[in-house]
XYZ file of C-alpha atoms in Angstrom:
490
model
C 62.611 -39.435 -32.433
C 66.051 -40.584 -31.726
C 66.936 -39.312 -27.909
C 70.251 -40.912 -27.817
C 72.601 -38.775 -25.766
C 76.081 -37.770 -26.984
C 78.858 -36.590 -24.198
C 82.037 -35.118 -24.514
C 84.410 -37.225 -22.609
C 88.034 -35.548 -21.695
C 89.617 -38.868 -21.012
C 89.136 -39.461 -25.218
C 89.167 -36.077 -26.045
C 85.634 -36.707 -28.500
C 81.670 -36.952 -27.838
C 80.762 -40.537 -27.028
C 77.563 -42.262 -27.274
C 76.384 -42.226 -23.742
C 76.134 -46.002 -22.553
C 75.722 -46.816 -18.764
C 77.428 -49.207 -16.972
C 74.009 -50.694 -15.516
C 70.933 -50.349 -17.706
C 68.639 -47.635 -16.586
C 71.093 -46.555 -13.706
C 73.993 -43.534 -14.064
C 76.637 -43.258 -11.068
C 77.582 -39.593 -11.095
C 80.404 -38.154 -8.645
C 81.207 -34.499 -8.964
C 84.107 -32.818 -7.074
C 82.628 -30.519 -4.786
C 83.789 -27.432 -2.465
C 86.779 -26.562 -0.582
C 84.349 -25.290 2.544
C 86.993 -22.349 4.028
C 84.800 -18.910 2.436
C 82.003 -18.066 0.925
C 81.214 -19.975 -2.608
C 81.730 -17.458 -5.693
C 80.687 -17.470 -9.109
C 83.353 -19.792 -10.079
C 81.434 -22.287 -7.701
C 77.903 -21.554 -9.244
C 79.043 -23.112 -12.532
C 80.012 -26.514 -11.898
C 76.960 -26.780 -9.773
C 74.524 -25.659 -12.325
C 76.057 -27.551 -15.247
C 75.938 -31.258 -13.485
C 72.001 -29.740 -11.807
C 71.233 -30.039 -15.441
C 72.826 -32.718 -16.367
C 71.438 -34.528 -13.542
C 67.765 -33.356 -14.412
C 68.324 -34.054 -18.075
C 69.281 -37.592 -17.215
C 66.160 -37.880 -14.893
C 64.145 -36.346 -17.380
C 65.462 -39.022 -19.807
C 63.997 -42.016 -17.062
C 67.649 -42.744 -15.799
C 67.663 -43.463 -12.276
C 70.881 -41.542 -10.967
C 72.779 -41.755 -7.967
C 74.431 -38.155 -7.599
C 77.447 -37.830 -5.227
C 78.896 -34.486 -4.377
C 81.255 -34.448 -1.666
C 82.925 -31.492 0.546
C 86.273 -31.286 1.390
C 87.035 -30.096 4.787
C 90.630 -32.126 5.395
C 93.608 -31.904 3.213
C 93.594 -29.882 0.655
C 96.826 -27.388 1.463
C 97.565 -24.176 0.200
C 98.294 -23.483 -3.793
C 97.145 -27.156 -4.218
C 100.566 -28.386 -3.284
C 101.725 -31.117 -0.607
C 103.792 -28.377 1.439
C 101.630 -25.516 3.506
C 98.710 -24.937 5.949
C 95.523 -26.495 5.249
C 93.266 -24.258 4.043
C 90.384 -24.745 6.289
C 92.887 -25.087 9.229
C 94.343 -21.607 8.446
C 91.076 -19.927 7.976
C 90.036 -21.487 11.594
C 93.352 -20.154 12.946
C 92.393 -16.726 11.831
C 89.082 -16.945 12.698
C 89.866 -18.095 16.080
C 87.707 -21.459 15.804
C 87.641 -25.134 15.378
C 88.311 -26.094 12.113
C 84.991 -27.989 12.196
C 83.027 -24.933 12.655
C 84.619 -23.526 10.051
C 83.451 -26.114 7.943
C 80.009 -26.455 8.872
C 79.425 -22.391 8.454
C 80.837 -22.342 4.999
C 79.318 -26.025 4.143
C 75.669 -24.536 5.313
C 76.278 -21.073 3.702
C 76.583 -23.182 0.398
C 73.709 -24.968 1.002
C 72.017 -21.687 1.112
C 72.656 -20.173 -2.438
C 72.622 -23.541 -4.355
C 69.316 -23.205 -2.927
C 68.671 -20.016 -4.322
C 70.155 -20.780 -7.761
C 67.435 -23.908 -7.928
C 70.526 -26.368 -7.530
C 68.785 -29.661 -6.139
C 70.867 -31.612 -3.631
C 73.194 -34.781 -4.903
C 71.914 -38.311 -3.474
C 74.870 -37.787 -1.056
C 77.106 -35.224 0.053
C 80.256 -37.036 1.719
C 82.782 -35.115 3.786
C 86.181 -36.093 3.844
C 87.036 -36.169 7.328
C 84.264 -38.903 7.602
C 85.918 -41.277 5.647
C 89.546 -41.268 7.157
C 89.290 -45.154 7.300
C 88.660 -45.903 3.745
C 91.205 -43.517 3.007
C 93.809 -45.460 4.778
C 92.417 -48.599 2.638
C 93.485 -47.033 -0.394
C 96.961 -46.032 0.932
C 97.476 -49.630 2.213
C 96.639 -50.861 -1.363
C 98.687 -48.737 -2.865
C 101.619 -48.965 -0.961
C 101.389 -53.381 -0.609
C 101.416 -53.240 -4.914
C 104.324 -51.285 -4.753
C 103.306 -48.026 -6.268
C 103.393 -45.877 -3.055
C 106.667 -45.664 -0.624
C 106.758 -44.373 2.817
C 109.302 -41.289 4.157
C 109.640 -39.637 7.502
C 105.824 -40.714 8.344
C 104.246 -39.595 5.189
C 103.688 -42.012 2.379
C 103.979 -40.265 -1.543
C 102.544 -42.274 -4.972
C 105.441 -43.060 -7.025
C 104.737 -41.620 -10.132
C 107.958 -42.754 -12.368
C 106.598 -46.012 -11.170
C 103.745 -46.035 -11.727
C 104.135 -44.521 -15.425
C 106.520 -47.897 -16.100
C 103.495 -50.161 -15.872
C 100.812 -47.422 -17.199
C 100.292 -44.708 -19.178
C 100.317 -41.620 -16.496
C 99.003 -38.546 -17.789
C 95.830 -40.300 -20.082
C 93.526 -37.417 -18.797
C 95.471 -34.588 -18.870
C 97.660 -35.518 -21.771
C 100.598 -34.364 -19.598
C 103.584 -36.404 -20.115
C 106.015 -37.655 -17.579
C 109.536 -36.044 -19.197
C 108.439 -32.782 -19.262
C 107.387 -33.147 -15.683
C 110.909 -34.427 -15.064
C 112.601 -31.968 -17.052
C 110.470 -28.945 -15.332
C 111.048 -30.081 -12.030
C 114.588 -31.622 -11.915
C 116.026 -28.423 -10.039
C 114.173 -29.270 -7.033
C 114.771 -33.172 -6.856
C 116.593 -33.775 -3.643
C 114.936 -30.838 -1.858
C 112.197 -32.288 -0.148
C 111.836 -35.871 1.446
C 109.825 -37.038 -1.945
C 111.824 -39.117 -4.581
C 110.472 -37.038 -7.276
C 109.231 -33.619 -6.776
C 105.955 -34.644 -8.697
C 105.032 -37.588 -7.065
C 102.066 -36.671 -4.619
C 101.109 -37.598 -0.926
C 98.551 -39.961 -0.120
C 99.590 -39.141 3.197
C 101.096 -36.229 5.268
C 102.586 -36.493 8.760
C 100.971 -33.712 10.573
C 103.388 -30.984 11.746
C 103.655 -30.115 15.413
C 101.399 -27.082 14.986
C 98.887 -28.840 12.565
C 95.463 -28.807 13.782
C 93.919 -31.625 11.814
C 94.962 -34.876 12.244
C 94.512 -38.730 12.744
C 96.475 -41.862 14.089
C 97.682 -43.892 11.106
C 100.386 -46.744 11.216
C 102.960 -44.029 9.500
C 102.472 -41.210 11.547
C 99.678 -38.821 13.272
C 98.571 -37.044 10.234
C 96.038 -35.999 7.477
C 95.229 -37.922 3.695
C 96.454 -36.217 0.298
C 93.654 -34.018 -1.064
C 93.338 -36.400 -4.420
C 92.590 -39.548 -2.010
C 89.105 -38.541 -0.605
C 87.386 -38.801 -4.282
C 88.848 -42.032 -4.746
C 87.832 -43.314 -1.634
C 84.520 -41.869 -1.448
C 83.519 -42.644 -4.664
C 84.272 -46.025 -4.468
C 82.532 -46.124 -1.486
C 79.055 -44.550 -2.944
C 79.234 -45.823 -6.611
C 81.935 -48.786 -6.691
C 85.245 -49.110 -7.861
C 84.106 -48.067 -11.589
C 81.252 -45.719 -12.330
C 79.832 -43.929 -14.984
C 80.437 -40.122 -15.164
C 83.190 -38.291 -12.948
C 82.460 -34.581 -13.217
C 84.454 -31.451 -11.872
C 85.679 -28.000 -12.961
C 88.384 -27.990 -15.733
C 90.631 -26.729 -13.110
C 90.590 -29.812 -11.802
C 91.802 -31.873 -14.671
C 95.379 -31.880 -13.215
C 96.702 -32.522 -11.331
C 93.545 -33.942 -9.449
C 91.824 -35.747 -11.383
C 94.600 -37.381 -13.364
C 96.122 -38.282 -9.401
C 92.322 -39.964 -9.188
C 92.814 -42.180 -12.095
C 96.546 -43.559 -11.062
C 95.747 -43.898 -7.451
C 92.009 -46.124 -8.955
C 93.903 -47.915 -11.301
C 96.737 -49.427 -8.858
C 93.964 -49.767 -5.687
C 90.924 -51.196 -7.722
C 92.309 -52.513 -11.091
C 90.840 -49.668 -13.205
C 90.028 -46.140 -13.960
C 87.241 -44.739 -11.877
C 85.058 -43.614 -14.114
C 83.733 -44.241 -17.605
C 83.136 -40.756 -19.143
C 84.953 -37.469 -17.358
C 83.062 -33.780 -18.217
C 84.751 -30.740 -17.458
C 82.781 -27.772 -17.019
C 85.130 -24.512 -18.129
C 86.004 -21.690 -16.377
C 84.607 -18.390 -15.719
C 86.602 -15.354 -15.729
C 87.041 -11.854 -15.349
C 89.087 -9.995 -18.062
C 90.263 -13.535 -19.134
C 91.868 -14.380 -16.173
C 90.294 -17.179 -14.152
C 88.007 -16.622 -11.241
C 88.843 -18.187 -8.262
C 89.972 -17.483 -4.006
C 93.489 -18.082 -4.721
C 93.926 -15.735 -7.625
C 91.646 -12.774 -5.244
C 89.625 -11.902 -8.120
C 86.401 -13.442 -7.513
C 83.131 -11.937 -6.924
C 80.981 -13.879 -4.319
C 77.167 -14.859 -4.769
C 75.836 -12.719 -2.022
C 77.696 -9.719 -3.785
C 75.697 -10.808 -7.059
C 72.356 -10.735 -5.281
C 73.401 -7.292 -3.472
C 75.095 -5.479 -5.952
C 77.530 -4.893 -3.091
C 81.033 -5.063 -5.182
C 82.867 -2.226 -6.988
C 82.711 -4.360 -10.437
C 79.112 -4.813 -10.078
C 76.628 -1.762 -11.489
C 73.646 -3.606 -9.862
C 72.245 -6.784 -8.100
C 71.679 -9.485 -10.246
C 68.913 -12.580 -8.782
C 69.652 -15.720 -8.897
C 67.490 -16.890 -11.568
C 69.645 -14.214 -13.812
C 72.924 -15.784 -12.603
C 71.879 -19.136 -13.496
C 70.296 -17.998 -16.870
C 73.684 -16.066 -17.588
C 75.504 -19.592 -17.087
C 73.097 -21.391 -18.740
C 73.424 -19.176 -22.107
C 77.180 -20.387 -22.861
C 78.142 -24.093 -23.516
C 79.567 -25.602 -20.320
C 82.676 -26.336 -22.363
C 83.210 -22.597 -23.035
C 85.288 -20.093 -21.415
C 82.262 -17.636 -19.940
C 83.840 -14.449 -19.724
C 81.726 -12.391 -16.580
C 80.624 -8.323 -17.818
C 77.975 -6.307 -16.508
C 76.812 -5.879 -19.943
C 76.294 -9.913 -20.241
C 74.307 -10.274 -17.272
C 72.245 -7.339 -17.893
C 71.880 -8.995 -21.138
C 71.191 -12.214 -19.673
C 68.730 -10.337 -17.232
C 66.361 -9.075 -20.242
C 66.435 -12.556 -22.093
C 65.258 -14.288 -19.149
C 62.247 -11.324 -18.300
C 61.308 -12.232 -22.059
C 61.140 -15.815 -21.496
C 59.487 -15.358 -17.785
C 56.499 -12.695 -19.188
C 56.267 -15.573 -21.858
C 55.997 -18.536 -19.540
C 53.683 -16.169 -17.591
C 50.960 -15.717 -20.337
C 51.057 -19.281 -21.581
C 47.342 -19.974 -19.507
C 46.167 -17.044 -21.229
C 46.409 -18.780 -25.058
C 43.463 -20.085 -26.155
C 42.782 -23.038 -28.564
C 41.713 -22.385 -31.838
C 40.908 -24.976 -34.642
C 44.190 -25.557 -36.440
C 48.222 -24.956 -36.050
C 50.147 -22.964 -37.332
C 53.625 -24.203 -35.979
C 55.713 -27.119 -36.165
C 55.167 -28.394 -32.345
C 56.788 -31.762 -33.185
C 59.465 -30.543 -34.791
C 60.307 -27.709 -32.093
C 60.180 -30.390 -29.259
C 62.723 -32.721 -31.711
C 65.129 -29.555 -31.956
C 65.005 -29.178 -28.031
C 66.054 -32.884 -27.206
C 68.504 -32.771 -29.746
C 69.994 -30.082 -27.983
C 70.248 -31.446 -25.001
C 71.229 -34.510 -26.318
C 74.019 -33.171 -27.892
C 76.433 -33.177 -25.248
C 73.998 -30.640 -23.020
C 73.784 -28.022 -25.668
C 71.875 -25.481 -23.494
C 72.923 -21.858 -25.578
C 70.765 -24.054 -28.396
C 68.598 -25.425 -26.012
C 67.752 -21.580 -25.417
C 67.586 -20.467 -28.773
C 64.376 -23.187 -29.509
C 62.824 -22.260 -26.681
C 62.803 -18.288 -27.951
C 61.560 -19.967 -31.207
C 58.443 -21.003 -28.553
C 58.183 -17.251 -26.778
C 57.890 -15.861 -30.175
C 54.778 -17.850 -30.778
C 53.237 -17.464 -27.523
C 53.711 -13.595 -28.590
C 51.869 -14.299 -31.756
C 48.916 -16.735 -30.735
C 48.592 -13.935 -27.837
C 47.866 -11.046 -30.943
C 45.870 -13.505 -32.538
C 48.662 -13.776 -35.711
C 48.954 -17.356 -35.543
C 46.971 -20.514 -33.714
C 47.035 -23.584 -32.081
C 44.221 -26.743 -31.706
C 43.529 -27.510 -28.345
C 45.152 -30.934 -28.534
C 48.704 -28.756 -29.330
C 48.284 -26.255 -26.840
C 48.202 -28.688 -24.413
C 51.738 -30.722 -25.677
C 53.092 -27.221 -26.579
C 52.422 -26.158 -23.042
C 54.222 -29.220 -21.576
C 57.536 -29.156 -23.662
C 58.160 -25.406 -22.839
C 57.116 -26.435 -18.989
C 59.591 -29.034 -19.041
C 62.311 -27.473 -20.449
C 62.357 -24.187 -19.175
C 61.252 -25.367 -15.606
C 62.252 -28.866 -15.129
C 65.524 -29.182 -17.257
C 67.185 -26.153 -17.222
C 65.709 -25.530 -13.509
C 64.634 -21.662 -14.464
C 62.070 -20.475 -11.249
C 60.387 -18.350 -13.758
C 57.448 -17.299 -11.880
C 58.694 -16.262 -8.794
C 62.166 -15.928 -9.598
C 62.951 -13.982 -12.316
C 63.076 -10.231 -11.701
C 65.780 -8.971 -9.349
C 62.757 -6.140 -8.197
C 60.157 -8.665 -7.809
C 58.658 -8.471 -3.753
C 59.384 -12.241 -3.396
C 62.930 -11.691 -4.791
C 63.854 -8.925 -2.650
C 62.679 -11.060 0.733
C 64.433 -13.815 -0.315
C 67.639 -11.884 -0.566
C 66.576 -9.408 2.761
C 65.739 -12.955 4.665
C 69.537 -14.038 3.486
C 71.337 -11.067 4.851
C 69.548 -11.213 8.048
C 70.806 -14.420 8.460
C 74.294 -13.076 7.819
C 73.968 -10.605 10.167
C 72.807 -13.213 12.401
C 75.532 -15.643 12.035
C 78.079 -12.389 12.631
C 76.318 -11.869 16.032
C 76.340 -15.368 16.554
C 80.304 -15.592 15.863
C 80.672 -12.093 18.111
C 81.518 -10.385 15.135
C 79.746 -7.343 16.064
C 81.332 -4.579 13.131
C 80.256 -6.914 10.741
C 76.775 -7.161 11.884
C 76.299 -3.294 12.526
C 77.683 -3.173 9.089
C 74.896 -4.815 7.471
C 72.474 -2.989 9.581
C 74.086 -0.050 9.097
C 74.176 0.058 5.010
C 70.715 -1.709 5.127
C 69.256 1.456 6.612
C 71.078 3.868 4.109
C 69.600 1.904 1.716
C 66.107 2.866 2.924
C 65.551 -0.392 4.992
C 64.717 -0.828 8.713
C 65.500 -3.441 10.553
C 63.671 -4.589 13.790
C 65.555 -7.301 16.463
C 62.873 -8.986 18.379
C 61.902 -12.009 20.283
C 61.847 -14.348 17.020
C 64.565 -13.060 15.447
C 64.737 -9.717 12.999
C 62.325 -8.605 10.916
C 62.644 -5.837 8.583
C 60.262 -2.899 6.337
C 60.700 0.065 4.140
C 61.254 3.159 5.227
């Protein structure tokens, strides 16, 4: 069986025969969160799609180095060089150090990629850790000429840079229609052109977030902390960059020209773009104020919502499209999504119960060929899917005794449907499917306790009575005691 893995790669705009840089080894950076609010769906997706490429890969006896990192410096309002930081503005509201900020949304995260069976990256950099190497970058940039220095901040030049290369290779944006777009507001700002982009900003007087530098007591551009930290982690070329399509430009495409003056070459060998979710076609996301947060999935608690969904059904909704597709969210779809995946749990539940008989009556080999070459073809998981119903309709049948299976089969039949439903595609199907199931509702009871306990702990007693208060309504009690709270049925 050929297990040869195809990817689609944005930088050539066609599947490619996957070929690491280092035999046996993949170097894997994906673009991670923005920590300033709670992660959405919009967040779930690009975490589930490189999970499973990550477990494929392992799966596939590839040793890989995953880095994820968060951004907690930087990255300014409407993804522009002028504004407040984000996380700076939220801590300004909030009426806390930007650094707690960070570390309640950062371990909030933590918490539901937990719950959607997302397994931690090798390493999870922060920006504000790696100020230093930062500055390396800008220093290299600037000594090659392809970065110039005004009123303490320092800007990549873009027009130069697209003289000596060909800017826009990602994106396929090209540099006259930038120019021709943006003329009006040349002159306007203390950039040469309005689309060159800051490597680094001289903090403002009220700016909260900032470091010494030789140009000026400030912050690095938001594009700068993926080319410095994954230079750091995985060297100055690596094999897979990863990231939301959202991200395509202007950061990644900044990533590439800032690599190619500093280091000498692009940064990474293949680039995957997950696509976006949205709601009514319009893309999810904080900015936009459409999104729909993962604790409102698992509580049902939003006006769009007719029900909670589990996490297991969230990740088995994403799972169903292609991670190049547009995945459109409707109650309908999850619901949908919900059923398919208490089919393929009951299944995966009754699989012990088969017993061996003297002959088969089902193309084993053939079914486990059609699963890899799903996979292999550029993560196919909707296919992926489809085999694996192939598999939950002959459980159904050996169970009524309409077909069979030797004991030798059962055992290699059992094994591809554990791997690929468990292992690969990361599905909890025993004690995660149902959204009604006892160990699913503690999960999700334990999780809103510990909102209500971070509220109390941030003295934001309304929103803590809140979730007490609708908790009981709901029919719940909850007990405060010595250890923490508890909480029971009425």
């Amino acid at each position: 069986m050929d297990k040869q893995i195809f990817l689609y790669n944005t930088l050539s705009r066609t599947k490619e025969k996957f070929e690491p840089i280092h035999e046996g080894k993949v170097g894997l950076y994906v673009c991670g969160p923005t920590v300033y609010g709670d992660p959405h769906l919009g967040h779930a997706r690009p975490a589930i799609t490189f999970d499973l490429l990550t477990r494929f890969l392992r799966h596939m006896d590839f040793k890989v180095r995953y880095v994820r990192n968060i951004t907690d410096v930087g990255h300014l309002e409407n993804d522009a060089d002028e504004g407040e930081d984000k996380i700076a503005k939220k801590a300004k509201l909030d009426e806390l150090e930007p650094m707690e900020v960070v570390q309640y949304y950062t371990d909030r995260y933590h918490d539901y990629m937990k719950m959607l069976n997302v397994q931690n990256p090798s390493i999870e950099p922060r920006a504000s850790g790696h100020i230093i190497e930062q500055q390396e970058v800008i220093k290299s940039v600037l000594d090659k000429g392809y970065a110039y220095e005004s009123n303490g901040s320092v800007y990549f030049d873009v027009k130069k840079y697209n003289q000596d290369y060909p800017y826009g290779i990602l994106s396929g944006r090209n540099i006259d229609d930038l120019i021709s777009n943006t003329r009006t507001l040349d002159g306007q700002s203390e950039k040469r052109n309005s689309f060159d982009f800051a490597l680094w900003k001289k903090a403002a007087p009220e700016h909260i977030m900032r470091w010494p530098s030789q140009w000026s007591d400030g912050f690095p551009g938001w594009h700068l902390e993926c080319t410095a930290m994954s230079k750091k982690y995985l060297g100055e070329q690596f094999d897979i960059h990863g990231g939301g399509m959202d991200l395509l430009f202007p950061h990644h495409e900044c990533e590439i020209a800032q690599s190619t003056v500093a280091h000498g070459k692009t940064p990474a060998k293949y680039w995957m773009h997950n696509n976006m979710i949205t709601i009514g076609g319009q893309k999810m996301g904080k900015s936009l104020g459409n999104f729909i947060t993962l604790e409102q999935f698992f509580t049902g608690n939003h006006e769009k919502l007719d029900k909670e969904y589990s996490p297991m059904t969230i990740r088995f909704f994403i799972l169903q499209a292609h991670y190049r597709s547009t995945l459109d969210f409707g109650n309908e779809a999850l619901q949908a999504a919900e059923k398919g995946l208490a089919r393929l749990c009951e299944a995966m539940g009754n699989i012990d119960g088969i017993k061996a008989g003297t002959e088969t009556t089902f193309d084993i080999k053939g079914f486990e060929e059609k699963c890899y070459a799903a996979l292999c073809d550029d993560l196919n998981s909707p296919i992926l899917i489809a085999h694996l119903f192939e598999g939950v309709k002959y459980i159904n049948s050996l169970l009524a005794n309409k077909a069979s299976v030797s004991e030798k089969d059962l055992e290699h039949f059992k094994s591809i449907m554990n791997v690929f439903v468990k292992d690969v595609l990361g599905l909890d199907v025993v004690d995660k499917a149902g959204a009604g199931s006892e160990n699913k509702l503690d999960e999700v009871m334990q999780l809103l306790l510990q909102l209500r306990s971070d509220a109390k702990s941030n003295k934001d007693w309304a929103t803590a009575d809140k979730i007490r208060d609708e908790l009981q309504q709901l029919g719940f009690v909850i007990k405060d005691g010595s250890e923490g709270a508890s909480w029971e049925l009425k």
